[in-house]
XYZ file of C-alpha atoms in Angstrom:
373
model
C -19.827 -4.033 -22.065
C -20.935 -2.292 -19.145
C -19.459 0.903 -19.079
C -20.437 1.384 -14.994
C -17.086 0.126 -13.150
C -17.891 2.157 -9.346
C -16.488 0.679 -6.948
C -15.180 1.787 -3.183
C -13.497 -0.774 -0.827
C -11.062 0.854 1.736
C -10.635 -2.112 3.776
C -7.055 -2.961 4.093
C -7.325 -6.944 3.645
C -5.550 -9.493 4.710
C -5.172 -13.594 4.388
C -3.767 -16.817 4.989
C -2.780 -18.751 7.699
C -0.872 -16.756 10.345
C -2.233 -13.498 8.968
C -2.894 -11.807 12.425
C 0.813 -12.475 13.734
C 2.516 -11.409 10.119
C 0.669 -8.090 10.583
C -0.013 -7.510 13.720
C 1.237 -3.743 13.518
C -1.966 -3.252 12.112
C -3.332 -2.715 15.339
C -1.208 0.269 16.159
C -2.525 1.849 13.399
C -6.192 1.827 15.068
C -5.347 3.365 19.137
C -3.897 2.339 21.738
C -6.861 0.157 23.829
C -9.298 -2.104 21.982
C -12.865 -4.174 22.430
C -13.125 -7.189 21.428
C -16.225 -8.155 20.433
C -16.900 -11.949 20.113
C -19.701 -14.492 20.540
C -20.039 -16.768 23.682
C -17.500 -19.659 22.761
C -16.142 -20.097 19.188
C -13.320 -17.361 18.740
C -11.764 -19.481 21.678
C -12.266 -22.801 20.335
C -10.961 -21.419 16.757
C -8.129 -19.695 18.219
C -8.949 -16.594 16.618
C -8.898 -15.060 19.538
C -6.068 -16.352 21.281
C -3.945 -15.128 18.291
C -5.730 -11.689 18.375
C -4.710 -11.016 22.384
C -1.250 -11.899 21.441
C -1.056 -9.784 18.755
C -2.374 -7.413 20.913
C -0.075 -7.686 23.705
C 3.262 -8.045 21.607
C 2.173 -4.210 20.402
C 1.773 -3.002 24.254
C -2.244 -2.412 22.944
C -5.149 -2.522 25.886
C -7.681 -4.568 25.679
C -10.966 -5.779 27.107
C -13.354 -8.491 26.355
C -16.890 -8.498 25.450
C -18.330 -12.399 24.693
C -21.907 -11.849 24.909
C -22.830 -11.775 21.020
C -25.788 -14.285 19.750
C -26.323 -15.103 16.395
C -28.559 -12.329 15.164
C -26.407 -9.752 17.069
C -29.169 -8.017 19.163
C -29.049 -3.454 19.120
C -29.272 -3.965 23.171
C -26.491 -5.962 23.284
C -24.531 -3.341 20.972
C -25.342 -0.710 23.334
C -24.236 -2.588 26.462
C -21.179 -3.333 24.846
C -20.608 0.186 23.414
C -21.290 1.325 27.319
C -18.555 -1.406 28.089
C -16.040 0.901 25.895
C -16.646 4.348 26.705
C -16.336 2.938 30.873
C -13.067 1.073 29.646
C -11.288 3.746 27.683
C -11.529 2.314 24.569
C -10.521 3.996 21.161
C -11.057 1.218 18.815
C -12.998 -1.821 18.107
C -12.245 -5.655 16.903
C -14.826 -7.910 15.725
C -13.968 -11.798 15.888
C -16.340 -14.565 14.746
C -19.124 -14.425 11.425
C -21.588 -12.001 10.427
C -22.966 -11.591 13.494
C -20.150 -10.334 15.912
C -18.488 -8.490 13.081
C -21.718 -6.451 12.447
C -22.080 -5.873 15.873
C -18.633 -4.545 16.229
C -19.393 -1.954 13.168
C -22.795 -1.059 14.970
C -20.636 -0.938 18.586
C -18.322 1.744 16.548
C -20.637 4.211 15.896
C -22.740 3.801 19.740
C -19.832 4.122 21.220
C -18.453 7.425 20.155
C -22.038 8.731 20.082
C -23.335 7.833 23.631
C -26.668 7.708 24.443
C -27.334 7.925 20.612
C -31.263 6.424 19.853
C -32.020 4.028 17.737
C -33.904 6.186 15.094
C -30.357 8.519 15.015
C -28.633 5.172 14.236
C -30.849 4.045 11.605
C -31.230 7.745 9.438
C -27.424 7.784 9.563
C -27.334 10.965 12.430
C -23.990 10.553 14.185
C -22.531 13.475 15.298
C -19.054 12.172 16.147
C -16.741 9.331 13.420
C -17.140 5.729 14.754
C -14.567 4.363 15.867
C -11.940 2.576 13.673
C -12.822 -1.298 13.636
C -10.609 -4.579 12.645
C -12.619 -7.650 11.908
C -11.510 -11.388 12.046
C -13.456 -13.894 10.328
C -13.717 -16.864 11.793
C -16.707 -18.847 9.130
C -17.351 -18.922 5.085
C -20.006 -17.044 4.563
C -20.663 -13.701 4.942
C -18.534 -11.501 3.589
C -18.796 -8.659 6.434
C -15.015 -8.482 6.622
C -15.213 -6.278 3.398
C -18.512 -4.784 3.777
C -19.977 -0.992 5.043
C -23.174 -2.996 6.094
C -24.271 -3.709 9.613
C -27.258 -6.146 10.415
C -28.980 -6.141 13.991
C -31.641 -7.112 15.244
C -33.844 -4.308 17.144
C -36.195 -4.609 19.620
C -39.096 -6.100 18.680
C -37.302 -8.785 16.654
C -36.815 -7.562 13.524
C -33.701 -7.504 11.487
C -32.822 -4.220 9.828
C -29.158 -2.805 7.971
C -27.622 -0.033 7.910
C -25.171 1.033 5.441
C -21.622 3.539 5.280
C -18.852 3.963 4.706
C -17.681 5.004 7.852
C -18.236 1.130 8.930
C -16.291 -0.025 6.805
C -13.344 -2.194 8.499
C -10.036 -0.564 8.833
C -8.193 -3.955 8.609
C -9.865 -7.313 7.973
C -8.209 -10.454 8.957
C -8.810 -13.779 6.968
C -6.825 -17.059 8.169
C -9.401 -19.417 6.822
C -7.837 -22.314 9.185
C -9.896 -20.580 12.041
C -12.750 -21.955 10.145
C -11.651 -26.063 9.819
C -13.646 -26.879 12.803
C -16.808 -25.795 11.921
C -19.445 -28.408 11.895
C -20.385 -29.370 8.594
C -24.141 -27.867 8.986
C -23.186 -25.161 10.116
C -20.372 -24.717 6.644
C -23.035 -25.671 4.767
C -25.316 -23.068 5.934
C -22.947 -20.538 5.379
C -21.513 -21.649 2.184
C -25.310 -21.232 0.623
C -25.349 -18.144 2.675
C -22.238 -16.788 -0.205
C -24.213 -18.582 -3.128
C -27.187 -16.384 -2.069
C -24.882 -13.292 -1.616
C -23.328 -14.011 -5.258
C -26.240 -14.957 -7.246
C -27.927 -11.855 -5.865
C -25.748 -9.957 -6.470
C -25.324 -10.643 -10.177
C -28.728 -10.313 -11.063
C -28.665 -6.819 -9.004
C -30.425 -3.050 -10.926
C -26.426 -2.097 -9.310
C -24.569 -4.821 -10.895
C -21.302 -4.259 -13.235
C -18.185 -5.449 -14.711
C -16.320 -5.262 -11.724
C -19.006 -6.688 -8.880
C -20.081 -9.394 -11.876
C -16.274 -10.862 -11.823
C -16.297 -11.109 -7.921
C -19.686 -12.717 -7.883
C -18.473 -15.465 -10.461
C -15.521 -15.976 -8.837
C -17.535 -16.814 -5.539
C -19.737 -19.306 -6.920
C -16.733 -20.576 -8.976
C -15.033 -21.059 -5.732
C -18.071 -22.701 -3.222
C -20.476 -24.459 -6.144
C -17.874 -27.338 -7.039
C -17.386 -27.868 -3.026
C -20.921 -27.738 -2.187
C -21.852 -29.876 -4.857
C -19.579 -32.807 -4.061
C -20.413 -32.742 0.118
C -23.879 -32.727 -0.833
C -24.322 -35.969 -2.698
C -25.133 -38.623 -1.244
C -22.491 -40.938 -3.394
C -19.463 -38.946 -2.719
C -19.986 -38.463 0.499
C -17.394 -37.316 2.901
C -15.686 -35.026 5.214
C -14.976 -31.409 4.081
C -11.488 -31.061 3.651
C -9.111 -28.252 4.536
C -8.554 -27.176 0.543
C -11.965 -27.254 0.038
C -12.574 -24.674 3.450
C -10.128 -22.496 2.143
C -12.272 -22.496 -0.822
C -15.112 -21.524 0.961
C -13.111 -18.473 2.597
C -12.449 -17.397 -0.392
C -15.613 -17.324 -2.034
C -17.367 -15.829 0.746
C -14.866 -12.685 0.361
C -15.573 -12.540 -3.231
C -19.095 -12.802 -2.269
C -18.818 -9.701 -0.034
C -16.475 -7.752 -2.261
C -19.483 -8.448 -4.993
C -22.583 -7.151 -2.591
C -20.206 -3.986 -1.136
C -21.016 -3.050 -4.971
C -24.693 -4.428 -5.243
C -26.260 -4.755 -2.554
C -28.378 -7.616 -1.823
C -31.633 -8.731 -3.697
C -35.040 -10.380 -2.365
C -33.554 -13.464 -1.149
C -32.154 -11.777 1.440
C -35.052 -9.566 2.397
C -37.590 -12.446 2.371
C -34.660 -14.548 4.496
C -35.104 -12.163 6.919
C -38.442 -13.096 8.131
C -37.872 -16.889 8.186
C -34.548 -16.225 10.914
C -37.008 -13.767 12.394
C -40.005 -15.579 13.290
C -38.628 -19.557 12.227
C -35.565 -19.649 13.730
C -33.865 -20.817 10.218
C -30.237 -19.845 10.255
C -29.843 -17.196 8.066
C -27.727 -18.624 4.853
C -30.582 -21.321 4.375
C -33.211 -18.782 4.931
C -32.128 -16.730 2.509
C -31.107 -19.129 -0.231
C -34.332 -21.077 0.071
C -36.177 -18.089 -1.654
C -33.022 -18.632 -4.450
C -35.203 -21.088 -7.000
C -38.350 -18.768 -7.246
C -36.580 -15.653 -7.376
C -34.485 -17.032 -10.179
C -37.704 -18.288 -12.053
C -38.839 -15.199 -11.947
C -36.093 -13.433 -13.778
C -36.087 -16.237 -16.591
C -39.706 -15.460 -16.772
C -39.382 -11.607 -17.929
C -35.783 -11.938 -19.475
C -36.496 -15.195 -21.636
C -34.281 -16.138 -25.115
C -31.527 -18.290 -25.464
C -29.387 -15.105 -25.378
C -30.872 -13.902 -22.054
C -29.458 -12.650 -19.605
C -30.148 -15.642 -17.145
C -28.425 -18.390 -19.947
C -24.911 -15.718 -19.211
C -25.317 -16.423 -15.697
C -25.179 -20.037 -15.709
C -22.738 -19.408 -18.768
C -20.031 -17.644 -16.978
C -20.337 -19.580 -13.369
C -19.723 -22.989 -15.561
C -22.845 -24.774 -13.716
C -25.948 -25.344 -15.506
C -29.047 -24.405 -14.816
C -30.320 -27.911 -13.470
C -27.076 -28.683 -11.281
C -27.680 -25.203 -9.832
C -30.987 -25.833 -8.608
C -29.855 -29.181 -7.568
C -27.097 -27.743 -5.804
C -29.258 -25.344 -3.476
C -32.004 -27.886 -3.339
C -29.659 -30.664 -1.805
C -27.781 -28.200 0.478
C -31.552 -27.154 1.662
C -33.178 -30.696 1.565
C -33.234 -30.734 5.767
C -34.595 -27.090 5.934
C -38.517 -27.035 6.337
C -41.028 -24.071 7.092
C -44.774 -24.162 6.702
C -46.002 -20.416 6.661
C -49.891 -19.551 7.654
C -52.096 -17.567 5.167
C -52.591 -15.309 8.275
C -48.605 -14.592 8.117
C -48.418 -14.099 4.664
C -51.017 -11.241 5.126
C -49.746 -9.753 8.092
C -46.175 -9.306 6.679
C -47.920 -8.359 3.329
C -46.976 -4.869 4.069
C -43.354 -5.895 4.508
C -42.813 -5.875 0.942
C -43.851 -2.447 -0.460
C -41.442 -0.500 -1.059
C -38.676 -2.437 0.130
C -35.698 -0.935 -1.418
C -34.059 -4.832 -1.573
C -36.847 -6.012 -3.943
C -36.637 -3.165 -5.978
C -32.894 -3.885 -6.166
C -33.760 -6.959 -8.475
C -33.305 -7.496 -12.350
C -37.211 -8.481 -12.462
C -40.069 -6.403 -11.447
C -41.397 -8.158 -8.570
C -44.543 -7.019 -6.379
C -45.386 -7.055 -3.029
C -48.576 -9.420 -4.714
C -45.577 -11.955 -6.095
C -43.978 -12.167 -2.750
C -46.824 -13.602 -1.042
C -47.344 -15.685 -3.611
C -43.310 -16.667 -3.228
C -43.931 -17.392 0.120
C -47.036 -20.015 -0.725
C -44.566 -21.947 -2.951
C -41.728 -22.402 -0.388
């Protein structure tokens, strides 16, 4: 037995339908005037955000709106809306929609109670002041950033870069997984393999233990028997509302499990192919998934090994996993140049992700990776 049981989550969690309205005091805990930080349309259409306001307003809380949050939640955008706050009075942040407003919102926290903070000061962790307190409501199944201290954006210059503490974490985290039953199916599946990647990752992580091992089985216990049945071809039909709820679930586990971890390659390499190939990011990331798992068969091989528990305790063999990931990616294509495979060679040393992995893997066997996808 492992004998390493860390673990930190201070998020105050809650979930099921209705959640918002059963505890909507939980607002009062955070100040008296919030942001809300969604993207353009879906926290409407959801009604996420309808049930947020009137939380809001039964408590006598302030707040003002900021809608302008694209997938890949952009630093400028962060900053503009951080401005938005300080002008506005505001003393606490909510996040409402997936990863990417929910990141955002952590990111907005710390800009706006250090103004005029640079990006460099963001990214080495130099913030004078506390963020502000942030409540997150997720509205899709798949990234786990309601119970995460990780923040993605995307800086100028396009790239995609974390950064990780616990100051982000989310005071309160809201998770009614009806918000998420009119998601179109593409987009569920792309952010059901997004928690398979998280899991799997996760498992196989230097950082891994008893406790982020449970969570990350439980995920793929929860989201491998639905995203096996919607993805073949005989058994064909529309996801139902057990089977979302599923997928909420799992994707928390998911999160709880990398809050531990970390994430591995996958989700480094991902990063380039939402970057420069416009691949949304669960596929991009689970598409490295196969390779990266031969890999770690390769240099931990036996019966016994380590990789034969994986498939062991998640009750899926190996071939229906691969099949799994290889059906939910079957529409997902990218042809890479040798030219880009040399000019992001660089990308790989050092990277603190790939390190993060089970199996030594060099910046020489990520090219190599990306020739094979």
């Amino acid at each position: 037995m492992n004998e390493n049981m860390n673990s930190y989550m201070p998020v105050r969690l809650f979930t099921g339908e209705g959640c918002i309205q059963k505890n909507k005091k939980e607002f009062a805990r955070l100040g008296k005037k919030g942001l809300i930080v969604t993207g353009r349309s879906s926290a409407r259409k959801c009604g996420a955000l309808k049930d947020v306001t009137e939380a809001l307003e039964d408590q006598g809380i302030g707040f003002v709106l900021f809608e302008e949050i694209g997938q890949n939640p952009l630093l400028t955008d962060c900053v503009r809306a951080a401005r938005k706050a300080v002008e506005e009075g505001c003393d606490f942040i909510i996040g409402i929609g997936g990863g990417s407003p929910m990141d955002a919102a952590k990111c907005i926290s710390v800009l706006a109670a250090n103004p005029g903070m640079t990006e460099e000061e963001l990214y080495l962790l130099n913030w004078p002041e506390k963020p502000l307190p942030v409540a997150v409501v997720g509205t899709t199944a798949g990234t786990g950033s309601e119970v995460t201290k990780v923040a993605v954006i995307t800086v100028p210059g396009g790239r995609k870069k974390s950064f990780h503490h616990d100051l982000i974490f989310p005071a309160a985290a809201f998770g009614d997984p009806s918000y998420t039953m009119s998601l179109p199916e593409d987009f569920t599946l792309s952010t059901a393999i997004d928690t398979v990647a998280h899991a799997t990752e996760s498992f196989f992580s230097r950082k891994a233990n008893d406790i982020s091992k449970c969570y990350a089985v439980q995920s793929l216990k929860s989201v491998l028997p639905v995203l096996e049945r919607v993805t073949d071809p005989e058994n064909r039909s529309d996801i139902s509302p057990e089977e979302r709820t599923k997928l909420y679930h799992g994707s928390i586990y998911g999160g709880l499990a990398i809050n531990i971890t970390g994430t591995c390659l996958p989700h480094t390499m991902g990063y380039l192919l939402t970057e420069k190939h416009g691949i949304p990011h669960g596929n991009a990331c689970a598409i490295f998934l196969p390779e990266w798992l031969r890999i770690l068969e390769e240099q931990m091989p036996g019966r016994l090994s380590y990789p034969d528990y994986f498939y062991y305790s998640i009750q899926c063999e190996r071939e229906r996993f691969f099949g799994i990931i290889g059906r939910a990616l079957k529409d997902v294509h990218v042809t890479i140049s040798e030219q880009e495979i040399a000019r992001e060679h660089s990308r790989w040393i050092g990277n603190r992700s790939i390190a993060n992995s089970l199996a030594e893997i060099t910046p020489e066997m990520c090219d190599e990776i990306l020739r094979k996808i």
